[in-house]
Short mmCIF file of C-alpha atoms in Angstrom, two decimals:
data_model
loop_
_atom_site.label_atom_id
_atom_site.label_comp_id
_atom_site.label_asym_id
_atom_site.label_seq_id
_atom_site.Cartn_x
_atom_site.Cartn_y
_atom_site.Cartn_z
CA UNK S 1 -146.38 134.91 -138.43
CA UNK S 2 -149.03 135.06 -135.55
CA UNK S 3 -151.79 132.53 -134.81
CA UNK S 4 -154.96 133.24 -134.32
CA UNK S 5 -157.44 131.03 -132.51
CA UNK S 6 -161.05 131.34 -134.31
CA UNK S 7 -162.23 128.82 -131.97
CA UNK S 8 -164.72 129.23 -129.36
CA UNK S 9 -164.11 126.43 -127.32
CA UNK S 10 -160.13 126.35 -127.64
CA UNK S 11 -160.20 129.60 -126.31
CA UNK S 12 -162.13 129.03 -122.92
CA UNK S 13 -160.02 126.08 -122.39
CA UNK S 14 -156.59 128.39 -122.38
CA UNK S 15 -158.59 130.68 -119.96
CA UNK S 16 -159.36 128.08 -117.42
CA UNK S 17 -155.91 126.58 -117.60
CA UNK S 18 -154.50 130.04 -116.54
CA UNK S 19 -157.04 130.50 -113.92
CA UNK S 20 -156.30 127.50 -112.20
CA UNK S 21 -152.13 128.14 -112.65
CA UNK S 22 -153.31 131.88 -111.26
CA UNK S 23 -155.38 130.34 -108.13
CA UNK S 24 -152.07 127.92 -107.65
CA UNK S 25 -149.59 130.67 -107.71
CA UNK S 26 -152.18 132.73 -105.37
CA UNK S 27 -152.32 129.71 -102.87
CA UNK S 28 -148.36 128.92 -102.73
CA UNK S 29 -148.28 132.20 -101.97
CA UNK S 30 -150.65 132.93 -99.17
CA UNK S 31 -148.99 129.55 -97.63
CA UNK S 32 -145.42 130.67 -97.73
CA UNK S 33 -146.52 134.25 -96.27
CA UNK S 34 -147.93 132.50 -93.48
CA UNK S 35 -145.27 130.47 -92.64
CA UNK S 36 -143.17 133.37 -92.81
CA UNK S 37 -145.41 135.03 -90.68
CA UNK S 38 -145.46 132.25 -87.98
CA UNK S 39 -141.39 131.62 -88.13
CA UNK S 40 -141.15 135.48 -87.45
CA UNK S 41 -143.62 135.56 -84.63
CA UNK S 42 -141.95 132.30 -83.32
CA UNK S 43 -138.40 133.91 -83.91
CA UNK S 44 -139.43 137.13 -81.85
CA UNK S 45 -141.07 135.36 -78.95
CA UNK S 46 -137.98 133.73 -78.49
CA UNK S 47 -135.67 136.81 -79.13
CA UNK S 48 -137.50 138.02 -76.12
CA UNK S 49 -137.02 134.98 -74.15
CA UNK S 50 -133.48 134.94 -74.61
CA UNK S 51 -133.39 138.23 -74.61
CA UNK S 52 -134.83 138.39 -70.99
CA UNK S 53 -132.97 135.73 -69.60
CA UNK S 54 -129.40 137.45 -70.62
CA UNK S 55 -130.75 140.57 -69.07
CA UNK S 56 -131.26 138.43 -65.72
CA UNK S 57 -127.83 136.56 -65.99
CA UNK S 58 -126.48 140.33 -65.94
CA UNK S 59 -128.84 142.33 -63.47
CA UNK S 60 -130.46 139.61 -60.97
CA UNK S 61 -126.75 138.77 -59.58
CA UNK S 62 -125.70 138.78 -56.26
CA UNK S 63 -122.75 141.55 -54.57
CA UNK S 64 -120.76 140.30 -52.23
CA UNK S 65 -119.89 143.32 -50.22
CA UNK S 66 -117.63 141.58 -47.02
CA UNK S 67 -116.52 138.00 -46.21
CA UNK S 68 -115.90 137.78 -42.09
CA UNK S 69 -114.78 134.72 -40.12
CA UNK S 70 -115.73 134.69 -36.24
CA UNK S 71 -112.44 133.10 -34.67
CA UNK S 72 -113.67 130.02 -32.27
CA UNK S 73 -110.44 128.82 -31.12
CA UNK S 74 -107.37 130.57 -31.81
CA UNK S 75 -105.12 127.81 -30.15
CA UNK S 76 -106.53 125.26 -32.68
CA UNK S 77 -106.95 127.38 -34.91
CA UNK S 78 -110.61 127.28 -35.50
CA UNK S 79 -113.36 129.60 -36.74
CA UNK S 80 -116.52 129.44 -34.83
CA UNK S 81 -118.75 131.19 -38.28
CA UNK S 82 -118.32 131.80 -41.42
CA UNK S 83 -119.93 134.99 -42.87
CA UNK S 84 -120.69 136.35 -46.24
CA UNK S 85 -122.46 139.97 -46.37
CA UNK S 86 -124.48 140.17 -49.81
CA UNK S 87 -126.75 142.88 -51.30
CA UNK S 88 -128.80 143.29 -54.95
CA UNK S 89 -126.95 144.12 -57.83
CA UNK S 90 -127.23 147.62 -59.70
CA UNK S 91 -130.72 146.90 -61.72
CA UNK S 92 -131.66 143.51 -59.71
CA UNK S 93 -135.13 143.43 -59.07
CA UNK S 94 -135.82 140.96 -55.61
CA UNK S 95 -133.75 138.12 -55.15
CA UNK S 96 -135.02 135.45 -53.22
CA UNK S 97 -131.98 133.85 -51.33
CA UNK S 98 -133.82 131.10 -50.43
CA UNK S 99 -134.02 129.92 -54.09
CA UNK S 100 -130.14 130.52 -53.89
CA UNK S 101 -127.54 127.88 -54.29
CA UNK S 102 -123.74 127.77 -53.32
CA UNK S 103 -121.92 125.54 -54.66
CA UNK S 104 -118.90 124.81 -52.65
CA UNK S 105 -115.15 122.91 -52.43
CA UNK S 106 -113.67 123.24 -49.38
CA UNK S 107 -111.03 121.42 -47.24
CA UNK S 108 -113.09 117.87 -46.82
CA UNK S 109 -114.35 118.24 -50.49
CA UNK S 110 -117.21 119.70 -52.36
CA UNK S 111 -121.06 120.33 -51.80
CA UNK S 112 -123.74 122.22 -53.31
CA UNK S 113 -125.46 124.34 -49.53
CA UNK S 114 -128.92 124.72 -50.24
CA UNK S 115 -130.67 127.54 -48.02
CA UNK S 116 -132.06 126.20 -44.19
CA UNK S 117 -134.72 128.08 -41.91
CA UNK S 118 -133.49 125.69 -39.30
CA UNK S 119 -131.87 128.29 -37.10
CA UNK S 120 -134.58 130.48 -37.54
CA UNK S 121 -137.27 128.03 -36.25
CA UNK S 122 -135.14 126.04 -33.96
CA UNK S 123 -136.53 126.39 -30.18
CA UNK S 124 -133.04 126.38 -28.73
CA UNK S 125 -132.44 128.60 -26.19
CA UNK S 126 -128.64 128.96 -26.46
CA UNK S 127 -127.45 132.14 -28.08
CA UNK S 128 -123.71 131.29 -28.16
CA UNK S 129 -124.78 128.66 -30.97
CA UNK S 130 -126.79 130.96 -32.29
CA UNK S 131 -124.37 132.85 -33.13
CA UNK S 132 -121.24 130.61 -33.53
CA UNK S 133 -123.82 128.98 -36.35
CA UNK S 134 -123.34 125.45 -34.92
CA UNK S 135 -126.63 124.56 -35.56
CA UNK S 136 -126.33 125.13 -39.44
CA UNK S 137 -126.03 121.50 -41.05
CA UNK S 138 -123.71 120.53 -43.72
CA UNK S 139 -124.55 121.20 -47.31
CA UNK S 140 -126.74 124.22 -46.03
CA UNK S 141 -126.32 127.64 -45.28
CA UNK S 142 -128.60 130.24 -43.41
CA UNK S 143 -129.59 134.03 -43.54
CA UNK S 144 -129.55 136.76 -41.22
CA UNK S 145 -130.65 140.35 -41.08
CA UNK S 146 -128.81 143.43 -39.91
CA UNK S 147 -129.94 142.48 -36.06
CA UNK S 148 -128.23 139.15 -36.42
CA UNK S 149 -131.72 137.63 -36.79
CA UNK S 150 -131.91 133.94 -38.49
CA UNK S 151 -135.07 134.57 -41.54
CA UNK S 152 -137.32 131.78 -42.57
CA UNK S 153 -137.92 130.85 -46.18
CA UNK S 154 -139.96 133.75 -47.80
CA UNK S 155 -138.29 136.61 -45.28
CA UNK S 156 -134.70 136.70 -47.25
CA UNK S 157 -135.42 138.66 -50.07
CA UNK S 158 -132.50 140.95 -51.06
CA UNK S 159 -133.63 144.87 -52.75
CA UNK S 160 -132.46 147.51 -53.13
CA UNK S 161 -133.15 148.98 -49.41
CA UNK S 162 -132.22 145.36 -47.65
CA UNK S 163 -129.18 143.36 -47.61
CA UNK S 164 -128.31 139.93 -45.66
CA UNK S 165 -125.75 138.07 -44.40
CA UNK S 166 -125.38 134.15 -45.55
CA UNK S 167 -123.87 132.35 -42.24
CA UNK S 168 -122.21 129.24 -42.76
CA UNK S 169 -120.82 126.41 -40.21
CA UNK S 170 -117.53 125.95 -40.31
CA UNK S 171 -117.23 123.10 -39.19
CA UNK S 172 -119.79 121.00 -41.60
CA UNK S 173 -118.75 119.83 -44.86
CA UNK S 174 -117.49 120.59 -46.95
CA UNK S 175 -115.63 123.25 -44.75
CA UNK S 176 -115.19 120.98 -42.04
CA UNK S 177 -115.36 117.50 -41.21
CA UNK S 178 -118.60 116.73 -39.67
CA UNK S 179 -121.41 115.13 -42.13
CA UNK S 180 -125.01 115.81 -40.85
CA UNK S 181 -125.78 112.83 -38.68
CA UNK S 182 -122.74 114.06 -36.12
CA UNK S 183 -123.78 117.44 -35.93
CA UNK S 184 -127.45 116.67 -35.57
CA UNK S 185 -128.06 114.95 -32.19
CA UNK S 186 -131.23 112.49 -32.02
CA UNK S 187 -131.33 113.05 -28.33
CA UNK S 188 -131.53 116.71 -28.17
CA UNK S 189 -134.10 118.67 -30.09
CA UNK S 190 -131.19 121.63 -30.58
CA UNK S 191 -128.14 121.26 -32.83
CA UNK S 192 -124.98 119.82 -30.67
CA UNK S 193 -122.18 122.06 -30.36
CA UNK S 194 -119.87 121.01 -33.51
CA UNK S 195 -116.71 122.32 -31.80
CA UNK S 196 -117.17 120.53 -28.93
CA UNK S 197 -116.72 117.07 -30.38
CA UNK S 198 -113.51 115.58 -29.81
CA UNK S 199 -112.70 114.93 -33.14
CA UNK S 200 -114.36 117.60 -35.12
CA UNK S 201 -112.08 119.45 -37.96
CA UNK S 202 -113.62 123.14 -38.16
CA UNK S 203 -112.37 125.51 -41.29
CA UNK S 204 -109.43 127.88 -40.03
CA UNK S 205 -105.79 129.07 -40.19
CA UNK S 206 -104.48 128.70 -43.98
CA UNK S 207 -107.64 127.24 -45.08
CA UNK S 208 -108.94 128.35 -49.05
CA UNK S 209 -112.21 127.51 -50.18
CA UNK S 210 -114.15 128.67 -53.63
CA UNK S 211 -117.71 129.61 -53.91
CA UNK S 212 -120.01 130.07 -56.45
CA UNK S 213 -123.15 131.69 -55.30
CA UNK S 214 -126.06 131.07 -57.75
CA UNK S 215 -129.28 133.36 -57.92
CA UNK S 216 -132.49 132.08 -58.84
CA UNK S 217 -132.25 133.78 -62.01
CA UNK S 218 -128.88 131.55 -62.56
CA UNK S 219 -126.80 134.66 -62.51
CA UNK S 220 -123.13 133.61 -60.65
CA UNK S 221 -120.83 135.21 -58.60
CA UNK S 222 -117.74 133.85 -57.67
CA UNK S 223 -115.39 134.35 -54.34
CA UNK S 224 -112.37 132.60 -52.71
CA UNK S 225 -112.27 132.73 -49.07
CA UNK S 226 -108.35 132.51 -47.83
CA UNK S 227 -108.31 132.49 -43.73
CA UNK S 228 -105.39 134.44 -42.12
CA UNK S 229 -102.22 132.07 -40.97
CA UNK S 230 -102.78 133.45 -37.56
CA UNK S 231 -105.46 134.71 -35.01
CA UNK S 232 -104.86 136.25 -32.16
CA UNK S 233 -107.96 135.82 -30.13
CA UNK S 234 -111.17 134.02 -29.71
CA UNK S 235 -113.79 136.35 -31.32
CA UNK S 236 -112.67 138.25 -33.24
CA UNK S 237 -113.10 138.83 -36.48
CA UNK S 238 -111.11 138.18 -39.55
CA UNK S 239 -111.41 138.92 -43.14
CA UNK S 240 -111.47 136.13 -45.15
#
């Protein structure tokens, strides 16, 4: 019924064989751990990744607290600024505006505004353009403090203790119709007056635009600016 194996030899050779099937099993085995092991380290390290960046999408957005338009012209019709008060979401850590995008369809089409220091380190001396933002080019937009002071690259950094306002020209695309080369003047070192050119188009009465603010972090927020049918008087200001 059972067989017994007298044989010296026969029986070292059934040892070996099940050494080397044991040293097999014990090597498939140490290489599938470690691929397990490098899949789950890969797998977490990217958990956190994505983890983070949803975290961001969420936290590092940006508020929009008021949207203001500074009346230029109330017999044409036409707003002299445009300007958007933002602040730090709950959570955000800093948010560098400067890194910000807006992307932007307007009246005369659609534009992503990328941030400018222009104002800030322009050595005009005019303050009305200063403030009527005339000397913001199209596709851009620029940042001021709570003392109506332009900041350079670096300076506009929203927290939790600071917020800004972005200040955008009205009257450069895609808002209005003036492209860069007709609000920039080769033969003046300052920014011309947009609304003094004869046939510039500035945003106003009845006019809708969307914006999309993006923060470096990618985070949106969106906003539709709709500009009162009426204004009643140069400067003031009107909710948008």
């Amino acid at each position: 019924m059972f067989e017994f194996i007298n044989n010296s030899e026969d029986r070292g050779q059934v040892g070996i064989g099940t050494l080397i099937v044991f040293i097999a099993m014990v090597l498939v085995a140490a290489i599938a751990a470690g691929v397990l092991i490098n899949t789950a380290g890969f797998l977490q390290s990217q958990a956190e990744a994505t983890g983070q960046e949803s975290t961001d999408l969420v936290s590092e957005r940006i508020d929009v607290t008021s949207e203001v338009g500074i009346v230029g012209n109330n017999s044409t019709g036409e707003l002299k600024s445009i300007k958007i008060s933002v602040s730090g979401a709950a959570g955000a850590d800093q948010i560098d505006l400067s890194e910000t995008t807006i992307q932007a369809v307007g009246p005369n089409g659609q534009a992503n505004l990328v941030f400018t220091d222009e104002p800030a380190n322009s050595s005009t001396t005019d303050t009305a353009d200063i403030t009527n933002a005339s000397q913001i080019n199209a596709s851009t937009f620029a940042v001021q403090d709570t003392n109506g002071e332009f900041q350079p690259a670096g300076d506009a950094v929203l927290d939790r203790d600071t917020d800004y306002t972005i200040v955008i020209n009205p009257a450069a695309q895609p808002f209005g119709n003036l492209t860069a080369d007709e609000i920039y003047s080769s033969t003046n070192t300052a920014y011309t007056y947009a609304h003094k050119e004869s046939d510039a188009v500035a945003f106003g009465e009845s006019d809708t635009s969307s914006l999309e603010i993006v923060s470096p972090a990618s985070a949106t927020t969106s906003l539709e600016l709709t500009s009162p049918d009426l204004y009643s008087e140069n400067g003031e200001a009107v909710r948008l």
